[in-house]
Coordinates of C-alpha atoms in Angstrom, one line a residue:
M20 CA -3.6 -28.1 -12.6
N21 CA -6.0 -28.4 -9.7
S22 CA -4.5 -28.4 -6.2
N23 CA -5.5 -27.5 -2.6
L24 CA -2.2 -25.7 -2.1
P25 CA -3.7 -22.2 -2.7
L26 CA -6.6 -22.9 -0.5
L27 CA -4.3 -24.1 2.3
T28 CA -2.2 -20.9 1.9
V29 CA -5.3 -18.9 2.7
I30 CA -6.9 -21.1 5.3
I31 CA -3.9 -21.9 7.5
P32 CA -3.3 -18.3 8.7
F33 CA -7.0 -18.1 9.6
F34 CA -6.9 -21.4 11.5
L35 CA -3.8 -20.3 13.4
A36 CA -5.5 -17.0 14.2
I37 CA -8.3 -18.9 15.8
T38 CA -5.6 -21.0 17.6
V39 CA -4.1 -17.8 19.1
V40 CA -7.4 -16.6 20.3
S41 CA -8.5 -20.0 21.7
F42 CA -5.3 -21.4 23.3
V43 CA -3.1 -18.4 24.2
K44 CA -5.4 -17.5 27.0
E45 CA -5.5 -14.3 29.0
R46 CA -4.6 -16.3 32.1
F47 CA -1.0 -16.6 30.8
N48 CA 1.3 -13.8 31.7
R49 CA 2.8 -11.7 28.9
A50 CA 6.1 -13.7 28.8
Q51 CA 4.2 -16.9 28.4
Q52 CA 1.9 -15.4 25.7
L53 CA 4.9 -14.1 23.9
R54 CA 6.6 -17.5 23.9
L55 CA 3.5 -19.3 22.5
I56 CA 3.1 -16.6 19.9
M57 CA 6.7 -17.0 18.8
V58 CA 6.1 -20.7 18.4
I59 CA 3.1 -19.9 16.2
I60 CA 5.1 -17.4 14.1
F61 CA 7.7 -20.1 13.6
I62 CA 5.1 -22.6 12.5
V63 CA 3.5 -20.0 10.1
A64 CA 7.0 -19.2 8.6
I65 CA 7.8 -22.9 8.0
V66 CA 4.3 -23.9 6.7
M67 CA 3.8 -20.9 4.5
A68 CA 7.3 -21.1 3.1
C69 CA 6.7 -24.7 2.1
L70 CA 3.3 -24.0 0.5
L71 CA 4.6 -21.0 -1.4
G72 CA 7.7 -22.9 -2.4
L73 CA 5.7 -25.8 -3.7
M74 CA 3.5 -23.5 -5.7
L75 CA 6.5 -21.6 -7.1
F76 CA 8.0 -24.9 -8.2
E77 CA 4.9 -25.8 -10.1
I78 CA 4.6 -22.4 -11.7
L79 CA 8.3 -22.5 -12.8
K80 CA 7.4 -25.7 -14.6
G81 CA 4.9 -23.8 -16.6
N82 CA 1.7 -24.9 -14.8
T83 CA -1.1 -22.7 -13.5
I84 CA -2.6 -23.9 -10.2
H85 CA -6.4 -23.7 -9.6
S86 CA -8.3 -24.2 -6.4
A87 CA -11.9 -23.6 -5.3
F88 CA -13.9 -23.3 -2.1
L89 CA -17.5 -24.3 -2.4
P90 CA -17.3 -24.7 -6.2
Q91 CA -20.9 -26.0 -6.3
M92 CA -22.0 -22.5 -5.4
V93 CA -21.5 -21.2 -9.0
T94 CA -22.2 -17.5 -8.1
F95 CA -20.5 -17.2 -4.8
G96 CA -17.9 -19.9 -4.6
L97 CA -14.4 -18.6 -4.0
R98 CA -12.0 -19.5 -6.8
L99 CA -8.2 -19.2 -6.5
Q100 CA -5.5 -19.2 -9.2
V101 CA -1.7 -19.1 -8.9
D102 CA 0.4 -17.8 -11.8
G103 CA 3.6 -15.9 -12.1
L104 CA 2.1 -12.5 -11.0
S105 CA 0.2 -13.8 -8.0
I106 CA 3.0 -16.0 -6.7
V107 CA 5.6 -13.1 -6.8
I108 CA 3.2 -10.7 -4.9
A109 CA 2.2 -13.5 -2.5
L110 CA 5.9 -14.1 -1.7
V111 CA 6.6 -10.4 -1.2
G112 CA 3.6 -10.1 1.1
F113 CA 4.6 -13.1 3.2
L114 CA 8.2 -11.9 3.5
L115 CA 7.1 -8.4 4.7
W116 CA 4.6 -10.0 7.0
L117 CA 7.3 -12.2 8.6
A118 CA 9.6 -9.2 9.1
V119 CA 6.7 -7.2 10.7
S120 CA 5.8 -10.1 13.0
I121 CA 9.3 -10.6 14.3
Y122 CA 9.8 -6.9 14.7
S123 CA 6.5 -6.7 16.7
I124 CA 7.8 -9.2 19.3
T125 CA 9.6 -6.4 21.1
Y126 CA 7.7 -3.4 19.8
I127 CA 4.1 -4.4 20.8
K128 CA 3.5 -4.3 24.6
T129 CA -0.2 -4.6 25.0
D130 CA -3.1 -6.8 23.6
L131 CA -0.7 -9.4 22.2
I132 CA -3.5 -11.9 21.5
R133 CA -5.6 -9.4 19.6
Y134 CA -2.7 -8.0 17.7
Y135 CA -1.2 -11.3 16.5
S136 CA -4.6 -12.9 15.7
L137 CA -5.3 -9.9 13.5
L138 CA -1.9 -10.1 11.8
L139 CA -2.6 -13.7 11.0
I140 CA -6.0 -12.9 9.6
L141 CA -4.4 -10.1 7.5
L142 CA -1.9 -12.6 6.1
G143 CA -4.6 -15.0 5.0
A144 CA -6.7 -12.2 3.5
I145 CA -3.7 -10.8 1.6
Q146 CA -2.9 -14.2 0.2
G147 CA -6.5 -14.7 -0.8
T148 CA -6.6 -11.3 -2.5
V149 CA -3.6 -11.9 -4.7
L150 CA -4.5 -15.5 -5.5
A151 CA -8.2 -14.6 -6.3
K152 CA -9.1 -15.8 -9.8
D153 CA -12.3 -13.8 -10.3
L154 CA -13.7 -10.5 -9.2
I155 CA -16.0 -11.7 -6.5
S156 CA -13.2 -13.6 -4.8
F157 CA -11.0 -10.5 -5.0
Y158 CA -13.8 -8.4 -3.4
V159 CA -14.4 -10.8 -0.5
F160 CA -10.7 -11.0 0.5
I161 CA -10.0 -7.3 0.0
E162 CA -12.9 -6.5 2.4
M163 CA -11.3 -8.9 4.9
T164 CA -8.0 -7.0 4.6
T165 CA -9.9 -3.7 5.2
V166 CA -11.5 -4.8 8.4
A167 CA -8.4 -6.4 9.8
T168 CA -6.3 -3.3 9.0
Y169 CA -8.8 -1.1 10.6
L170 CA -8.6 -3.0 13.9
L171 CA -4.8 -2.9 13.7
I172 CA -4.8 0.9 13.1
I173 CA -6.9 1.5 16.2
H174 CA -4.7 -0.9 18.3
K175 CA -3.7 1.9 20.7
R176 CA -7.3 3.0 21.1
S177 CA -6.3 6.6 21.6
V178 CA -8.5 9.4 20.3
D179 CA -6.2 10.0 17.3
A180 CA -6.1 6.3 16.5
L181 CA -9.9 6.0 16.6
Q182 CA -10.4 9.1 14.4
A183 CA -7.8 7.9 11.9
G184 CA -9.4 4.5 11.9
Y185 CA -12.8 6.0 11.3
K186 CA -11.5 8.0 8.3
Y187 CA -9.7 4.9 7.0
I188 CA -12.7 2.5 7.3
L189 CA -15.1 5.1 5.8
M190 CA -13.0 5.9 2.7
T191 CA -11.9 2.3 2.1
L192 CA -15.5 1.0 2.4
V193 CA -16.5 3.6 -0.2
G194 CA -13.7 2.3 -2.4
A195 CA -14.9 -1.3 -1.8
F196 CA -18.5 -0.2 -2.7
L197 CA -17.3 1.2 -6.0
I198 CA -15.5 -2.1 -6.8
F199 CA -18.7 -4.0 -5.8
L200 CA -20.8 -1.8 -8.2
S201 CA -18.4 -2.5 -11.0
I202 CA -18.6 -6.3 -10.3
I203 CA -22.4 -6.1 -10.5
L204 CA -22.2 -4.3 -13.8
V205 CA -19.8 -6.9 -15.1
Y206 CA -22.0 -9.8 -14.0
V207 CA -25.1 -8.2 -15.5
D208 CA -23.3 -7.6 -18.8
T209 CA -21.4 -10.9 -19.1
G210 CA -22.9 -13.4 -16.6
S211 CA -19.4 -13.9 -15.3
Y212 CA -17.1 -12.6 -12.6
E213 CA -13.9 -13.5 -14.5
V214 CA -12.6 -10.2 -15.6
I215 CA -13.7 -6.6 -16.4
V216 CA -14.2 -6.7 -20.2
V217 CA -15.6 -4.2 -22.8
T218 CA -19.1 -5.3 -23.5
K219 CA -22.3 -3.5 -24.4
S220 CA -22.8 -0.3 -22.5
G221 CA -21.6 -1.3 -19.0
G222 CA -18.0 -2.0 -19.8
F223 CA -16.7 1.6 -19.6
I224 CA -18.6 2.4 -16.4
A225 CA -17.6 -0.8 -14.7
A226 CA -13.9 -0.3 -15.5
V227 CA -13.9 3.3 -14.2
L228 CA -15.8 2.3 -11.0
F229 CA -13.2 -0.5 -10.5
L230 CA -10.4 2.0 -11.1
L231 CA -11.8 4.5 -8.6
G232 CA -12.2 1.8 -6.0
C233 CA -8.6 0.7 -6.5
F234 CA -7.4 4.3 -6.3
V235 CA -8.9 4.6 -2.8
K236 CA -7.3 1.4 -1.7
A237 CA -3.9 2.5 -3.1
G238 CA -4.2 5.9 -1.4
V239 CA -3.4 8.0 -4.4
V240 CA -4.4 11.7 -5.1
P241 CA -7.1 12.9 -4.7
L242 CA -8.4 9.9 -2.7
H243 CA -5.4 9.8 -0.3
T244 CA -6.6 11.7 2.7
W245 CA -6.9 8.6 4.9
L246 CA -3.3 7.6 4.5
P247 CA -1.5 10.5 6.3
D248 CA -3.7 10.0 9.3
A249 CA -3.6 6.2 9.4
H250 CA 0.2 5.9 9.5
P251 CA 0.9 8.1 12.6
A252 CA -2.0 6.5 14.5
A253 CA -1.1 2.9 13.7
P254 CA 1.8 1.0 15.4
S255 CA 5.0 1.3 13.3
P256 CA 5.1 -2.4 12.2
V257 CA 1.5 -2.0 11.1
S258 CA 2.4 1.1 9.2
A259 CA 5.3 -0.9 7.5
F260 CA 2.8 -3.5 6.3
L261 CA 0.2 -1.0 5.4
S262 CA 2.5 1.0 3.2
G263 CA 4.7 -1.9 2.1
M264 CA 1.8 -4.3 1.1
M265 CA -1.7 -3.1 1.8
I266 CA -1.8 -0.1 -0.6
K267 CA -0.3 -2.3 -3.3
I268 CA -3.5 -4.3 -3.4
G269 CA -5.1 -1.4 -5.3
A270 CA -2.3 -1.4 -7.9
Y271 CA -2.4 -5.2 -8.0
G272 CA -6.2 -5.1 -8.8
I273 CA -5.5 -2.6 -11.7
I274 CA -2.7 -4.9 -13.1
R275 CA -4.8 -8.0 -12.8
F276 CA -8.2 -6.8 -14.0
I277 CA -7.6 -3.5 -15.9
F278 CA -4.2 -3.7 -17.6
P279 CA -5.3 -6.4 -20.1
I280 CA -7.8 -3.9 -21.7
L281 CA -5.6 -0.8 -21.7
N282 CA -4.6 -1.4 -25.4
F283 CA -8.1 -2.7 -26.4
D284 CA -9.7 0.3 -28.2
L285 CA -13.2 0.5 -29.4
P286 CA -13.2 2.4 -32.8
A287 CA -15.5 5.2 -31.6
T288 CA -14.4 5.6 -28.0
N289 CA -10.7 4.8 -27.7
F290 CA -11.7 3.0 -24.4
G291 CA -8.2 1.7 -23.5
E292 CA -6.6 5.1 -24.3
I293 CA -9.0 6.9 -22.0
L294 CA -8.3 4.5 -19.1
S295 CA -4.6 4.7 -19.7
S296 CA -4.7 8.5 -19.6
L297 CA -6.7 8.5 -16.4
I298 CA -4.2 6.1 -14.7
M299 CA -1.2 8.1 -15.8
S300 CA -2.7 11.4 -14.8
I301 CA -3.5 10.2 -11.3
G302 CA 0.0 8.7 -11.2
V303 CA 1.7 12.0 -12.1
A304 CA -0.5 14.0 -9.7
S305 CA 0.3 11.6 -6.9
M306 CA 4.0 11.8 -7.5
L307 CA 4.3 15.5 -7.4
I308 CA 1.7 16.4 -4.7
G309 CA 2.8 13.5 -2.5
V310 CA 6.4 14.6 -2.5
L311 CA 5.6 18.3 -2.0
L312 CA 3.5 17.5 1.0
A313 CA 6.2 15.2 2.4
L314 CA 8.7 18.0 2.3
A315 CA 6.7 20.2 4.7
Q316 CA 6.1 17.5 7.4
T317 CA 7.7 17.5 10.8
D318 CA 6.1 14.2 12.0
V319 CA 8.4 11.4 10.7
K320 CA 5.5 9.0 10.0
R321 CA 3.4 11.6 8.2
L322 CA 6.4 12.4 6.1
L323 CA 6.7 8.7 5.2
A324 CA 3.0 8.5 4.6
Y325 CA 3.1 11.2 1.9
H326 CA 6.0 9.5 0.3
S327 CA 3.9 6.4 0.0
I328 CA 1.4 8.4 -2.0
S329 CA 4.2 9.8 -4.2
Q330 CA 5.8 6.3 -4.8
M331 CA 2.4 4.8 -5.7
G332 CA 2.3 7.5 -8.4
Y333 CA 5.4 5.9 -10.0
I334 CA 3.7 2.5 -10.0
L335 CA 0.5 3.8 -11.6
L336 CA 2.5 5.8 -14.2
G337 CA 4.2 2.6 -15.3
I338 CA 0.9 0.6 -15.4
G339 CA -0.9 3.4 -17.2
L340 CA 1.5 3.4 -20.1
G341 CA -0.1 0.1 -21.1
T342 CA 3.3 -1.1 -22.5
K343 CA 5.3 -4.1 -21.6
L344 CA 8.2 -2.0 -20.5
G345 CA 5.9 0.3 -18.4
L346 CA 4.3 -2.7 -16.7
A347 CA 7.8 -4.2 -16.0
G348 CA 8.9 -0.9 -14.4
G349 CA 5.7 -0.5 -12.4
L350 CA 5.8 -4.1 -11.1
Y351 CA 9.5 -3.9 -10.3
H352 CA 8.9 -0.7 -8.4
L353 CA 5.9 -2.3 -6.6
V354 CA 8.2 -5.0 -5.3
N355 CA 11.0 -2.6 -4.4
H356 CA 8.7 -0.2 -2.7
A357 CA 7.5 -3.0 -0.4
M358 CA 11.1 -3.5 0.7
F359 CA 12.5 0.1 1.2
K360 CA 9.2 1.6 2.5
G361 CA 8.7 -1.2 4.9
L362 CA 12.3 -0.7 6.1
L363 CA 11.8 3.1 6.5
F364 CA 8.8 2.6 8.7
L365 CA 10.6 0.0 10.8
C366 CA 13.6 2.3 11.2
M367 CA 11.4 5.2 12.3
G368 CA 9.5 2.8 14.5
A369 CA 12.9 2.0 16.1
V370 CA 13.6 5.7 16.6
T371 CA 10.2 6.2 18.2
Y372 CA 10.6 3.1 20.4
S373 CA 14.0 4.4 21.7
T374 CA 13.2 8.1 22.0
G375 CA 9.4 8.2 22.6
T376 CA 8.8 10.9 20.0
R377 CA 8.0 11.2 16.3
K378 CA 8.7 15.0 16.0
L379 CA 11.8 16.1 14.2
N380 CA 12.3 19.1 16.5
N381 CA 12.8 16.6 19.4
L382 CA 15.3 14.4 17.6
G383 CA 19.0 14.7 16.5
G384 CA 22.4 13.1 17.0
L385 CA 21.2 9.5 17.2
W386 CA 23.8 8.0 14.8
K387 CA 26.3 7.3 17.6
R388 CA 23.6 5.7 19.9
M389 CA 21.7 3.9 17.1
P390 CA 24.3 3.0 14.5
I391 CA 22.5 0.0 12.9
T392 CA 19.2 1.9 12.7
T393 CA 21.1 4.9 11.1
F394 CA 22.9 2.7 8.5
T395 CA 19.8 0.8 7.5
C396 CA 17.7 4.0 7.3
I397 CA 20.3 5.6 5.0
I398 CA 20.1 2.6 2.7
A399 CA 16.3 2.9 2.5
A400 CA 16.5 6.6 2.0
L401 CA 18.9 6.3 -0.9
A402 CA 16.8 3.5 -2.3
I403 CA 13.5 5.5 -2.3
S404 CA 15.4 8.4 -3.8
G405 CA 16.5 6.3 -6.8
I406 CA 20.2 6.5 -6.0
P407 CA 22.5 3.7 -7.3
P408 CA 23.2 0.9 -6.5
F409 CA 20.0 0.4 -4.5
N410 CA 16.7 -1.2 -5.7
G411 CA 14.8 2.0 -6.2
F412 CA 17.4 3.1 -8.7
A413 CA 16.8 -0.1 -10.7
S414 CA 13.1 0.1 -11.0
K415 CA 13.1 3.8 -11.6
T416 CA 15.6 3.2 -14.5
V417 CA 13.1 0.8 -16.1
L418 CA 10.3 3.3 -15.6
A419 CA 12.4 6.1 -17.0
E420 CA 13.2 4.1 -20.1
A421 CA 9.5 3.3 -20.5
V422 CA 8.2 6.9 -20.2
A423 CA 11.1 8.3 -22.4
N424 CA 9.7 6.1 -25.2
Y425 CA 6.3 7.7 -24.6
N426 CA 6.9 11.3 -23.6
F427 CA 10.2 12.8 -22.5
M428 CA 8.4 15.3 -20.3
L429 CA 7.2 12.5 -18.1
K430 CA 10.8 11.5 -17.6
F431 CA 11.7 15.0 -16.5
V432 CA 8.8 14.9 -14.0
M433 CA 10.1 11.6 -12.6
M434 CA 13.6 13.1 -12.1
V435 CA 12.2 16.2 -10.4
T436 CA 10.1 14.0 -8.1
A437 CA 13.2 11.9 -7.3
A438 CA 15.2 15.1 -6.5
L439 CA 12.5 16.4 -4.1
T440 CA 12.4 12.9 -2.6
F441 CA 16.1 13.1 -2.0
A442 CA 15.7 16.6 -0.5
S443 CA 13.0 15.3 1.9
F444 CA 15.2 12.5 3.1
L445 CA 18.1 14.8 3.6
K446 CA 15.8 16.6 6.0
L447 CA 14.7 13.4 7.7
I448 CA 18.1 11.8 8.0
G449 CA 19.9 15.0 9.0
Y450 CA 17.4 16.1 11.7
T451 CA 17.0 12.6 13.1
F452 CA 20.4 11.1 13.2
F453 CA 22.9 13.9 12.8
G454 CA 23.5 17.4 14.3
E455 CA 23.6 18.2 18.0
P456 CA 21.9 15.6 20.1
Q457 CA 19.0 16.7 22.3
K458 CA 19.6 16.6 26.1
Q459 CA 16.7 14.2 26.7
L460 CA 18.3 11.7 24.2
I461 CA 21.6 11.2 26.0
T462 CA 20.6 7.8 27.4
V463 CA 19.1 6.5 24.2
K464 CA 20.3 3.0 23.1
E465 CA 20.0 0.8 20.0
V466 CA 16.8 -1.2 19.8
P467 CA 16.7 -5.0 20.7
L468 CA 17.7 -7.7 18.2
P469 CA 14.2 -8.8 17.2
M470 CA 13.7 -5.3 15.9
L471 CA 17.1 -5.0 14.3
L472 CA 17.0 -8.3 12.5
P473 CA 14.1 -7.5 10.1
M474 CA 15.7 -4.1 9.4
I475 CA 19.0 -5.7 8.5
V476 CA 17.4 -8.3 6.2
L477 CA 15.3 -5.7 4.4
A478 CA 18.4 -3.5 3.9
I479 CA 20.3 -6.4 2.4
L480 CA 17.3 -7.0 0.0
C481 CA 17.4 -3.3 -1.0
V482 CA 21.0 -3.8 -2.0
F483 CA 20.6 -7.2 -3.6
L484 CA 17.6 -6.1 -5.7
G485 CA 19.6 -3.1 -7.0
I486 CA 23.0 -4.6 -7.6
N487 CA 21.4 -7.6 -9.4
A488 CA 18.9 -5.5 -11.3
Q489 CA 19.2 -7.3 -14.6
F490 CA 18.9 -10.7 -13.0
V491 CA 15.9 -9.7 -11.0
L492 CA 14.3 -8.1 -14.0
N493 CA 14.8 -11.1 -16.3
R494 CA 14.1 -13.9 -13.7
F495 CA 11.4 -12.5 -11.5
I496 CA 9.7 -9.5 -13.2
V497 CA 9.4 -11.2 -16.6
F498 CA 8.2 -14.3 -14.8
A499 CA 5.5 -12.3 -13.1
M500 CA 4.4 -10.7 -16.3
T501 CA 4.1 -13.8 -18.4
G502 CA 0.4 -14.3 -17.8
L503 CA -0.4 -10.8 -18.9
V504 CA 1.9 -10.1 -21.8
Q505 CA 4.7 -11.9 -23.8
P506 CA 7.6 -10.0 -22.4
R507 CA 10.6 -12.1 -23.4
S508 CA 11.8 -9.7 -26.0
I509 CA 11.6 -6.4 -24.1
L510 CA 13.9 -6.4 -21.2
K511 CA 17.3 -5.3 -22.5
I512 CA 17.8 -2.4 -20.1
E513 CA 21.3 -0.9 -19.5
F514 CA 21.4 -0.1 -15.8
W515 CA 25.0 0.9 -15.4
T516 CA 25.7 3.5 -18.2
Q517 CA 27.2 7.0 -18.3
G518 CA 23.7 8.3 -18.9
T519 CA 22.1 6.7 -15.8
V520 CA 25.1 7.9 -13.7
L521 CA 24.7 11.4 -14.9
E522 CA 20.9 11.3 -14.2
A523 CA 21.7 10.1 -10.7
L524 CA 24.1 13.0 -10.2
F525 CA 21.5 15.4 -11.5
I526 CA 19.0 14.1 -9.0
I527 CA 21.4 14.4 -6.1
T528 CA 22.5 17.9 -7.1
L529 CA 19.0 19.2 -7.7
G530 CA 18.0 17.6 -4.4
F531 CA 20.7 19.4 -2.5
V532 CA 19.8 22.7 -4.2
A533 CA 16.1 22.2 -3.4
Y534 CA 16.8 21.4 0.2
I535 CA 19.1 24.4 0.7
V536 CA 16.8 26.8 -1.0
A537 CA 13.7 25.5 0.8
S538 CA 15.6 25.7 4.2
K539 CA 16.7 29.3 3.5
L540 CA 13.2 30.4 2.6
G541 CA 11.8 28.7 5.7
L542 CA 9.6 26.3 3.7
I543 CA 10.9 23.2 5.5
G544 CA 12.4 22.8 8.9
R545 CA 11.9 21.2 12.3
E546 CA 9.2 23.5 13.6
K547 CA 8.1 25.7 10.6
K548 CA 6.9 28.6 12.8
E549 CA 5.6 30.5 9.8
F550 CA 2.9 27.9 9.6
E551 CA 1.4 29.2 12.8
M552 CA 1.1 32.7 11.2
G553 CA -1.2 31.6 8.4
S554 CA 1.4 31.9 5.7
S555 CA 0.7 31.3 2.0
M556 CA 2.7 28.0 2.3
V557 CA 0.2 26.5 4.8
K558 CA -2.7 27.6 2.6
L559 CA -1.0 25.8 -0.4
I560 CA -0.5 22.7 1.7
K561 CA -4.2 22.7 2.7
Y562 CA -5.3 22.9 -0.9
L563 CA -2.9 20.2 -2.0
S564 CA -3.9 17.8 0.7
V565 CA -7.6 18.2 -0.4
D566 CA -8.6 17.0 3.1
R567 CA -10.7 20.1 3.6
I568 CA -12.8 19.2 0.5
Y569 CA -13.9 15.9 2.1
C570 CA -14.4 17.6 5.5
N571 CA -16.7 20.2 3.8
I572 CA -18.6 17.5 2.0
A573 CA -19.0 15.7 5.4
V574 CA -20.3 18.9 7.0
L575 CA -22.8 19.4 4.2
I576 CA -24.0 15.8 4.4
D577 CA -24.4 16.2 8.2
K578 CA -26.4 19.4 7.8
L579 CA -28.6 17.7 5.1
C580 CA -29.3 14.8 7.4
K581 CA -30.2 17.0 10.3
K582 CA -32.5 19.0 8.0
L583 CA -34.2 15.8 6.8
D584 CA -34.5 14.6 10.4
S585 CA -36.2 17.8 11.3
I586 CA -38.8 17.6 8.6
Q587 CA -39.3 13.8 8.6
P588 CA -42.1 12.7 11.1
R589 CA -40.7 10.2 13.6
D590 CA -43.4 7.6 12.7
L591 CA -42.4 4.0 12.2
N592 CA -45.1 3.4 9.6
I593 CA -43.9 6.2 7.5
H594 CA -40.3 5.0 7.7
L595 CA -41.4 1.5 6.7
S596 CA -43.4 2.9 3.8
W597 CA -40.3 4.8 2.5
V598 CA -38.2 1.7 2.8
I599 CA -40.7 -0.4 0.8
L600 CA -41.1 2.3 -1.9
T601 CA -37.3 2.5 -2.2
L602 CA -36.9 -1.3 -2.6
I603 CA -39.7 -1.3 -5.2
A604 CA -38.0 1.5 -7.1
L605 CA -34.6 -0.3 -7.0
F606 CA -36.3 -3.5 -8.2
V607 CA -37.8 -1.7 -11.2
V608 CA -34.5 0.0 -12.1
L609 CA -32.6 -3.3 -11.9
F610 CA -35.3 -5.1 -13.9
F611 CA -35.0 -2.7 -16.8
V612 CA -31.2 -2.7 -16.6
I613 CA -31.1 -6.5 -16.8
I614 CA -33.6 -6.5 -19.6

């Protein structure tokens, strides 16, 4: 059915962002600005909940909603579509955005107008991205999210924030360029932006380029180096949304545009099998490398950032299997990760807000002074580690069932990753909330109610999505998958069995052992003094992080540019001649490609 509801869902946040900039003037003091912004947040919550609720009602009746902006522009008109998958992700994104916005009321002290207008733009862009019907609409909105996120990352405008923002915008624009190239190839091949399909010679290249672009957006190994820098630099609520929702856009793009062809094999090339292997390989590498790097961190936000990389690996592994059960597990974990990872960043934001530090060696003994933050953080830590009865356990159980049917070794890798995750959060929880309190933390108090409320709600959702796993799987995940597969017959998963309990006990035991052994060997700790002495561990971490590879490439490019600058005459006519020759060459190449 045709409706303007999707278009309104995208446009209204943009309109309200303009309202914030236009009417919440700088002449108002901070208290007045905050009151007006709270009114706008309330309006957004009511309006967006109504719009999404109406669309959900129509989708539950079996309808698919279509909408278009400038439909007369056949090539560049924006086209939106709402089905089960898009409405579920849109609801998750809105819920997390609302939690972040309420949390920010107390947390953000400066540039309120700029901050909240960007948050509203980000909400509209996220909704547009997940509701996009075709590739060009997806690209337009994903670029909007990139720019808005960059401006939020550099909100503090410190040197670290600007450097992290520069790395983020550079790498994500490269990812967007790869997606754009794939879209051009698809259009040249098919004359349509509808979906990446296997056609002629451009299908394989287009799909791989699209995958690489989504990998950058998702922050997975080896294209993850922007993520550990962006999280510490950004305000904590921004980090919560960045990890909880923004990096999911890459996974969503793969599910929406690549998953339908994973099982479509050309006789000579096994096209779908190659793509599936690529996605799974990146997923496994991200799981293991991400969790190993997380173990070694002493900055709480960098630790959580590396866990984002690791958890995205789980999602990609499920998608890459190309099976109904794998997709169900990947999609379920995508939703769950938004909840518990958003909660973890909000909890660590509360710790930073109250203590003024992110370093583990400056923390300790906070559980008596911040009991609610401690309790909600423990729930999130158990959830991300896959411990029952929390939501991470539920989605990892589905994934484990899916990979066991494919290759038992993959299930073992999942369990080892979960154990190392548990060990990492033993370190985080133990050093932050327990042990002897630091002298400078004696006067620390619990954070204000606007920060506590979103944390409590997300913690409740982590419990609800885990305890009611079968209900969530059958009613929401199957519903979201309906447009991609016919999953009604797949989802008889036994969550509460002797086997799953034994696996959880194995994860806990192995996690404790890993933590104790690593602590005794000095591989993890608060300060890790051995890192200052050039140990083999720090060398391993540098190699695993692969950041040095990109830095060396940047240095080589810089030297090449300087060399070219030294040999190139500074003559405007010569420069214009090179520009014209380049354009002619590109025109000739594109002409023959199209022909």
